[in-house]
Short mmCIF file of C-alpha atoms and ligand atoms in Angstrom, two decimals:
data_model
loop_
_atom_site.label_atom_id
_atom_site.label_comp_id
_atom_site.label_asym_id
_atom_site.label_seq_id
_atom_site.Cartn_x
_atom_site.Cartn_y
_atom_site.Cartn_z
CA MET A 144 62.92 52.44 -1.32
CA ASP A 145 64.63 53.46 1.88
CA SER A 146 62.73 55.25 4.63
CA ILE A 147 64.96 57.45 6.79
CA THR A 148 64.01 58.95 10.14
CA ALA A 149 65.78 61.16 12.68
CA PRO A 150 64.80 63.66 15.37
CA ARG A 151 63.88 67.11 14.09
CA ARG A 152 66.58 68.75 16.18
CA MET A 153 69.66 67.55 18.06
CA LEU A 154 71.89 69.65 20.29
CA ILE A 155 75.31 67.99 20.35
CA GLY A 156 78.30 68.94 22.46
CA GLY A 157 79.64 69.49 25.97
CA GLY A 158 77.39 71.74 28.03
CA SER A 159 74.45 71.58 25.60
CA ILE A 160 72.07 70.51 28.40
CA ALA A 161 72.13 74.16 29.52
CA ARG A 162 70.09 74.94 26.36
CA LEU A 163 67.30 72.50 27.22
CA ALA A 164 64.62 75.10 27.94
CA GLU A 165 65.47 76.95 24.74
CA LEU A 166 65.17 73.68 22.82
CA LEU A 167 61.70 72.99 24.26
CA ALA A 168 60.57 76.57 23.64
CA GLY A 169 61.57 76.24 19.99
CA PHE A 170 58.89 73.57 19.65
CA GLY A 171 56.37 75.61 21.63
CA LEU A 172 56.75 73.24 24.59
CA SER A 173 56.90 74.38 28.20
CA ARG A 174 55.38 71.80 30.59
CA PRO A 175 57.53 68.65 30.52
CA PHE A 176 56.76 65.38 32.28
CA ILE A 177 60.26 64.17 33.15
CA VAL A 178 60.94 60.42 33.21
CA THR A 179 64.12 59.42 35.02
CA ASP A 180 65.36 57.03 37.72
CA ARG A 181 66.00 57.28 41.44
CA TRP A 182 69.78 57.20 41.16
CA LEU A 183 69.84 60.18 38.80
CA VAL A 184 67.71 62.08 41.33
CA SER A 185 69.60 61.03 44.49
CA SER A 186 72.98 61.65 42.89
CA GLY A 187 71.98 65.18 41.95
CA MET A 188 72.52 64.54 38.23
CA ILE A 189 68.92 65.54 37.63
CA ASP A 190 69.82 69.13 38.56
CA ARG A 191 71.62 69.44 35.22
CA CYS A 192 68.22 68.90 33.60
CA LEU A 193 66.10 70.88 36.06
CA ALA A 194 68.25 74.01 36.38
CA PRO A 195 67.59 75.35 32.86
CA LEU A 196 63.86 74.56 33.19
CA THR A 197 63.64 76.38 36.53
CA ALA A 198 65.57 79.34 35.15
CA ALA A 199 63.09 79.57 32.27
CA GLY A 200 60.09 79.31 34.60
CA MET A 201 58.91 76.04 33.05
CA PRO A 202 56.78 73.90 35.41
CA TYR A 203 57.65 70.21 35.39
CA ARG A 204 56.80 66.99 37.18
CA LEU A 205 59.32 64.25 37.94
CA PHE A 206 58.60 60.54 37.56
CA ASP A 207 61.61 58.69 38.94
CA GLU A 208 60.28 55.13 39.19
CA THR A 209 62.00 53.82 36.06
CA VAL A 210 63.72 50.45 36.57
CA PRO A 211 66.42 48.65 34.57
CA ASP A 212 64.75 46.55 31.84
CA PRO A 213 61.68 48.83 32.02
CA THR A 214 58.40 47.00 32.52
CA ASP A 215 54.79 47.30 31.41
CA VAL A 216 53.94 47.91 35.09
CA VAL A 217 56.21 50.96 35.33
CA VAL A 218 54.92 52.28 32.01
CA ALA A 219 51.34 52.02 33.32
CA ALA A 220 52.31 53.83 36.54
CA GLY A 221 54.08 56.50 34.48
CA LEU A 222 50.99 56.95 32.33
CA ASP A 223 48.85 57.53 35.42
CA ALA A 224 51.30 60.14 36.69
CA PHE A 225 51.47 61.80 33.27
CA ARG A 226 47.66 62.01 33.07
CA ALA A 227 47.45 63.43 36.61
CA GLY A 228 49.23 66.58 35.44
CA ASP A 229 48.99 69.05 32.58
CA HIS A 230 51.94 68.31 30.31
CA ASP A 231 52.71 69.13 26.70
CA CYS A 232 55.75 66.84 26.28
CA ILE A 233 57.60 63.92 27.86
CA LEU A 234 61.30 64.23 28.57
CA GLY A 235 63.40 61.08 29.02
CA PHE A 236 66.52 61.79 31.08
CA GLY A 237 68.93 58.94 31.73
CA GLY A 238 70.14 55.74 30.13
CA GLY A 239 68.11 53.54 27.84
CA SER A 240 65.59 52.62 30.52
CA PRO A 241 64.25 56.12 31.31
CA MET A 242 64.29 57.07 27.62
CA ASP A 243 62.46 53.89 26.58
CA THR A 244 59.94 54.35 29.41
CA ALA A 245 59.31 57.95 28.30
CA LYS A 246 58.63 56.78 24.75
CA ALA A 247 56.30 54.00 25.86
CA ILE A 248 54.28 56.40 28.06
CA ALA A 249 53.88 58.79 25.11
CA ILE A 250 52.65 55.94 22.88
CA LEU A 251 50.31 54.48 25.48
CA ALA A 252 48.86 57.92 26.23
CA ALA A 253 47.73 57.98 22.60
CA THR A 254 46.58 54.40 22.16
CA GLY A 255 45.32 53.28 25.58
CA GLY A 256 45.17 49.55 26.28
CA HIS A 257 48.23 47.51 27.21
CA ILE A 258 51.65 48.32 25.80
CA ARG A 259 52.01 44.73 24.49
CA GLU A 260 49.36 45.56 21.90
CA GLN A 261 51.90 47.91 20.29
CA LYS A 262 54.76 45.46 19.84
CA VAL A 263 56.16 44.44 16.45
CA PRO A 264 54.97 43.74 13.83
CA ARG A 265 52.48 46.51 14.68
CA ALA A 266 53.60 50.05 13.70
CA ALA A 267 53.50 52.19 16.86
CA ASP A 268 53.28 55.45 14.94
CA ARG A 269 51.21 57.55 17.33
CA ALA A 270 52.29 59.43 20.45
CA ALA A 271 50.08 61.71 22.53
CA VAL A 272 52.77 64.37 23.01
CA PRO A 273 56.30 64.97 21.65
CA VAL A 274 59.18 63.09 23.30
CA VAL A 275 62.53 64.77 23.99
CA CYS A 276 65.46 62.64 25.12
CA VAL A 277 68.64 63.41 27.04
CA PRO A 278 71.00 60.42 27.31
CA THR A 279 73.35 60.10 30.28
CA THR A 280 75.13 57.04 28.89
CA ALA A 281 76.89 56.37 25.57
CA GLY A 282 74.80 54.36 24.97
CA THR A 283 71.69 52.82 23.68
CA GLY A 284 71.17 55.52 21.07
CA SER A 285 67.53 55.56 22.16
CA GLU A 286 67.57 59.37 21.90
CA VAL A 287 67.47 59.06 18.10
CA THR A 288 65.75 55.73 17.43
CA ARG A 289 62.19 54.78 16.53
CA PHE A 290 62.30 51.90 19.01
CA THR A 291 61.53 51.21 22.65
CA VAL A 292 62.02 47.91 24.46
CA ILE A 293 59.61 47.13 27.31
CA THR A 294 59.38 43.93 29.38
CA ASP A 295 56.05 42.12 29.47
CA THR A 296 56.06 41.00 33.11
CA GLU A 297 53.26 38.44 32.65
CA ARG A 298 54.91 36.69 29.73
CA GLY A 299 58.58 37.19 30.66
CA GLU A 300 59.35 38.81 27.32
CA LYS A 301 61.33 41.88 26.28
CA MET A 302 59.07 43.39 23.63
CA LEU A 303 60.34 45.45 20.73
CA ILE A 304 58.02 48.36 19.95
CA ALA A 305 58.78 50.23 16.75
CA GLY A 306 57.26 53.24 15.06
CA LEU A 307 57.24 57.01 14.69
CA GLY A 308 55.55 57.29 18.09
CA ALA A 309 58.83 56.16 19.64
CA LEU A 310 60.98 58.64 17.69
CA PRO A 311 61.98 61.66 19.80
CA VAL A 312 61.35 65.05 18.19
CA ALA A 313 64.55 66.34 19.77
CA ALA A 314 67.61 65.16 21.67
CA VAL A 315 70.36 66.72 23.75
CA VAL A 316 73.62 64.82 23.32
CA ASP A 317 75.95 66.18 26.00
CA TYR A 318 78.97 63.99 26.77
CA GLU A 319 79.63 65.83 30.03
CA LEU A 320 76.65 63.92 31.48
CA THR A 321 78.65 60.69 31.09
CA LEU A 322 81.81 61.78 32.93
CA SER A 323 80.74 60.19 36.22
CA LEU A 324 79.70 56.83 34.77
CA PRO A 325 81.47 53.87 36.44
CA PRO A 326 83.68 51.61 34.27
CA ARG A 327 81.21 48.68 34.21
CA THR A 328 78.34 50.79 32.84
CA THR A 329 80.76 52.55 30.51
CA ALA A 330 81.89 49.21 29.07
CA ASP A 331 78.41 47.67 28.79
CA THR A 332 76.86 50.69 27.10
CA GLY A 333 79.90 51.18 24.86
CA ILE A 334 79.76 47.59 23.59
CA ASP A 335 76.04 48.07 22.98
CA SER A 336 76.86 51.05 20.75
CA LEU A 337 79.52 49.09 18.88
CA THR A 338 77.03 46.26 18.37
CA HIS A 339 74.44 48.70 17.01
CA ALA A 340 76.85 50.03 14.40
CA LEU A 341 78.15 46.60 13.39
CA GLU A 342 74.72 44.99 13.19
CA ALA A 343 73.28 47.93 11.24
CA TYR A 344 76.13 47.67 8.75
CA VAL A 345 75.79 43.92 8.12
CA SER A 346 71.97 43.95 8.33
CA ARG A 347 69.90 42.78 5.38
CA ARG A 348 68.15 46.14 5.76
CA ALA A 349 71.37 48.15 5.40
CA ASN A 350 71.14 51.18 3.11
CA PRO A 351 73.50 54.01 2.10
CA VAL A 352 72.27 56.47 4.76
CA ALA A 353 72.48 53.96 7.62
CA ASP A 354 75.88 52.81 6.30
CA MET A 355 77.19 56.35 6.60
CA TYR A 356 76.14 56.59 10.23
CA ALA A 357 77.48 53.11 10.99
CA GLU A 358 80.90 53.76 9.47
CA ARG A 359 81.38 57.01 11.36
CA ALA A 360 80.16 55.40 14.59
CA MET A 361 82.68 52.54 14.29
CA ARG A 362 85.51 54.98 13.54
CA LEU A 363 84.62 56.87 16.74
CA ILE A 364 83.91 53.92 19.04
CA GLY A 365 86.75 51.60 17.94
CA PRO A 366 89.68 53.69 19.19
CA HIS A 367 87.93 55.17 22.25
CA LEU A 368 86.07 52.34 24.00
CA ARG A 369 89.09 51.06 25.94
CA ARG A 370 90.14 54.62 26.78
CA VAL A 371 86.87 55.55 28.52
CA TYR A 372 86.88 52.23 30.37
CA ARG A 373 90.38 52.83 31.72
CA ASP A 374 89.96 56.56 32.38
CA PRO A 375 86.41 57.81 33.01
CA GLU A 376 87.65 61.41 32.97
CA ASP A 377 89.15 61.20 29.46
CA ARG A 378 87.02 63.98 27.97
CA PRO A 379 87.99 63.66 24.28
CA ALA A 380 87.31 59.91 24.49
CA ARG A 381 83.98 60.49 26.28
CA GLU A 382 83.00 63.00 23.59
CA ALA A 383 83.88 60.54 20.81
CA MET A 384 81.93 57.72 22.48
CA MET A 385 78.86 59.91 23.00
CA LEU A 386 78.75 61.00 19.36
CA GLY A 387 79.52 57.44 18.29
CA ALA A 388 76.61 56.10 20.35
CA THR A 389 74.17 58.59 18.82
CA LEU A 390 75.39 57.89 15.27
CA ALA A 391 75.15 54.14 15.93
CA GLY A 392 71.56 54.75 17.08
CA LEU A 393 70.81 56.55 13.81
CA ALA A 394 72.44 53.66 11.95
CA PHE A 395 70.34 50.87 13.44
CA SER A 396 67.15 52.93 13.61
CA ASN A 397 67.40 53.34 9.83
CA ALA A 398 68.61 49.79 9.09
CA SER A 399 68.07 47.35 11.94
CA VAL A 400 69.80 45.38 14.61
CA ALA A 401 70.25 41.67 13.94
CA LEU A 402 70.98 38.35 15.57
CA VAL A 403 73.01 39.60 18.56
CA HIS A 404 70.14 41.80 19.73
CA GLY A 405 67.55 39.17 18.87
CA MET A 406 69.31 36.65 21.13
CA SER A 407 70.27 39.24 23.75
CA ARG A 408 66.75 40.34 24.73
CA PRO A 409 65.69 36.90 26.06
CA ILE A 410 68.86 36.75 28.21
CA GLY A 411 67.90 40.11 29.69
CA ALA A 412 64.28 39.08 30.20
CA HIS A 413 65.03 35.77 31.97
CA PHE A 414 68.30 36.47 33.79
CA HIS A 415 68.32 40.27 34.21
CA VAL A 416 71.70 40.69 32.58
CA PRO A 417 72.22 44.36 31.62
CA HIS A 418 71.48 44.86 27.92
CA GLY A 419 74.97 45.81 26.77
CA LEU A 420 76.52 43.00 28.76
CA SER A 421 74.28 40.32 27.25
CA ASN A 422 75.16 41.71 23.80
CA ALA A 423 78.84 41.45 24.68
CA MET A 424 78.42 37.84 25.82
CA LEU A 425 77.01 36.97 22.39
CA LEU A 426 78.95 39.25 20.05
CA PRO A 427 82.03 37.04 19.41
CA VAL A 428 80.05 33.81 18.93
CA VAL A 429 77.38 35.37 16.72
CA THR A 430 79.95 37.26 14.64
CA ARG A 431 81.90 34.03 14.01
CA TYR A 432 78.67 32.38 12.85
CA SER A 433 77.62 35.31 10.63
CA LEU A 434 80.99 36.29 9.16
CA PRO A 435 81.03 34.07 6.04
CA ALA A 436 77.68 35.48 4.90
CA ALA A 437 78.90 39.10 4.77
CA LEU A 438 82.69 38.91 4.77
CA PRO A 439 83.39 42.15 2.84
CA ARG A 440 81.18 44.13 5.21
CA TYR A 441 82.70 42.62 8.36
CA ALA A 442 86.17 43.26 6.89
CA ALA A 443 85.34 46.92 6.27
CA ALA A 444 84.04 47.18 9.83
CA ALA A 445 87.32 45.71 11.14
CA ARG A 446 89.29 48.39 9.30
CA TRP A 447 87.08 51.20 10.67
CA ILE A 448 87.20 49.86 14.21
CA GLY A 449 90.96 49.90 13.82
CA CYS A 450 91.82 46.24 14.35
CA ALA A 451 92.71 45.53 10.69
CA GLU A 452 95.02 47.36 8.29
CA ALA A 453 93.74 49.11 5.19
CA GLY A 454 95.68 46.66 3.02
CA ASP A 455 94.51 43.47 4.76
CA ALA A 456 92.55 41.07 2.56
CA ASP A 457 88.96 40.55 3.65
CA GLN A 458 89.66 37.07 5.00
CA LEU A 459 92.48 38.34 7.23
CA ALA A 460 90.47 41.38 8.34
CA GLY A 461 87.60 39.07 9.29
CA VAL A 462 89.90 36.93 11.43
CA LYS A 463 91.27 40.05 13.08
CA LEU A 464 87.74 41.22 13.86
CA LEU A 465 86.98 37.97 15.69
CA GLU A 466 90.24 38.29 17.63
CA GLU A 467 89.44 41.89 18.49
CA LEU A 468 85.97 41.10 19.81
CA ALA A 469 87.39 38.39 22.06
CA ALA A 470 90.20 40.69 23.24
CA LEU A 471 87.76 43.50 23.92
CA ASN A 472 85.60 41.26 26.10
CA ALA A 473 88.67 40.13 28.02
CA GLU A 474 89.95 43.68 28.59
CA LEU A 475 86.51 45.00 29.51
CA ALA A 476 86.02 42.09 31.95
CA VAL A 477 82.90 40.74 30.25
CA PRO A 478 81.91 37.47 31.96
CA SER A 479 80.45 34.47 30.16
CA PRO A 480 76.85 33.64 31.14
CA ALA A 481 78.35 30.84 33.29
CA ALA A 482 80.78 33.18 35.02
CA TYR A 483 77.95 35.69 35.50
CA GLY A 484 76.30 33.09 37.70
CA ILE A 485 73.53 31.76 35.46
CA PRO A 486 72.99 28.11 36.46
CA ALA A 487 73.62 25.63 33.63
CA ASP A 488 70.36 23.76 34.19
CA ARG A 489 68.21 26.91 34.06
CA TRP A 490 70.07 28.12 30.97
CA GLU A 491 69.59 24.79 29.22
CA ALA A 492 65.92 24.49 30.20
CA LEU A 493 65.06 27.94 28.83
CA LEU A 494 66.94 27.71 25.53
CA PRO A 495 63.99 26.53 23.37
CA LEU A 496 61.80 29.36 24.70
CA MET A 497 64.63 31.90 24.33
CA ALA A 498 65.21 30.79 20.72
CA ASP A 499 61.49 31.16 19.95
CA GLN A 500 61.42 34.62 21.55
CA ALA A 501 64.54 35.65 19.62
CA LEU A 502 62.97 34.60 16.33
CA ALA A 503 59.62 36.23 17.18
CA SER A 504 61.31 39.61 17.64
CA GLY A 505 62.15 39.64 13.93
CA SER A 506 65.76 40.70 14.49
CA PRO A 507 67.39 37.37 13.47
CA ALA A 508 65.71 37.64 10.04
CA ASN A 509 67.81 40.77 9.42
CA ASN A 510 71.08 38.92 10.06
CA PRO A 511 73.33 38.23 7.06
CA ARG A 512 73.08 34.53 7.94
CA VAL A 513 69.56 33.66 9.09
CA PRO A 514 69.41 30.90 11.69
CA ASP A 515 66.57 28.55 12.58
CA ALA A 516 65.61 27.80 16.18
CA ALA A 517 68.03 24.85 16.45
CA GLU A 518 70.96 27.00 15.31
CA ILE A 519 70.04 29.69 17.82
CA VAL A 520 69.98 27.09 20.61
CA ALA A 521 73.43 25.90 19.46
CA LEU A 522 74.75 29.48 19.53
CA TYR A 523 73.37 30.01 23.05
CA ARG A 524 75.16 26.80 24.11
CA GLN A 525 78.43 28.01 22.59
CA ALA A 526 78.13 31.37 24.32
CA TYR A 527 77.38 29.88 27.75
CA GLY A 528 80.93 29.11 28.77
CA SER A 529 82.87 31.53 26.58
CA THR A 530 83.17 35.24 26.00
FE1 FE2 B 892 71.21 47.70 22.00
#
């Protein structure tokens, strides 16, 4: 049996943020607690979110203390702020960090305790109030997923929290919010989206509905990722990437991510590498390792991404996929962990712990080829000096 989830309503298209108040009102909501970050406030981007609320006379409160790799500490502070007001929903406005923080606050408001008590394998199915998400990157896909990733600051672990409590009831997917994103963030978030679609499609938990989302996502992201990196103002390419990111989110939320994400979270937790970038550092090495276990699926992905011809045999398409992932990292200036500045001795010393944390997240078990801890350590070593 497959279990499929998605938000109850999504507004998709340029300018759709202007309909935010109408969207909330449709659910009987009118008093949002808005979770965002300081840059989105200081840059004025937040006005795109606040203007329709103000025009509709909806009172709101802003919580702008979200940090990259959102922490249990920030979630606790957000919960206090949420409880200090009278709110009937939580609105996550920003990249993955504000959206994931918004989800975690909604869950913790229902459960109490510490957010680590909700991590997998527990089902975090309860939320105190509905969550509505508005992504400003393309992207984590968090606006449509039943996941949130929060760092446990005491244990140095990026925790995966999964359940219906993390699934937004609604999302606004407006590519115009991404037009001002700098190339680095554009590349990192875009590779994250590509990784979501590819991992969902080769996952052991793949299913026909997730496959449909993954295929369409790869067809959109493949031809447009380089374009948005080179020209941030390329509106058709921005629009394609935004839809691709959301569809990739629906793909992995209904299948899973796999080994790249499993190994990526510990890199983020220990070395504070942005999420999409740590995925990119691992994607070529992990795909080479995994390819023989799901060759027809990787070959199909290569054709949809656009790096293999329709008539290429699977073996050739697989080789072309590996070449494409390496070329993409080179063109998008993705550094190796070494080039990023991670010292070799610290990397080496942490590998056993990182491998254990990767396995504990459950994601490697969804990979077409399932590694043990020693193989994960070997893959981390391979990735260290290469991209
Ligand atoms: Fe991701």
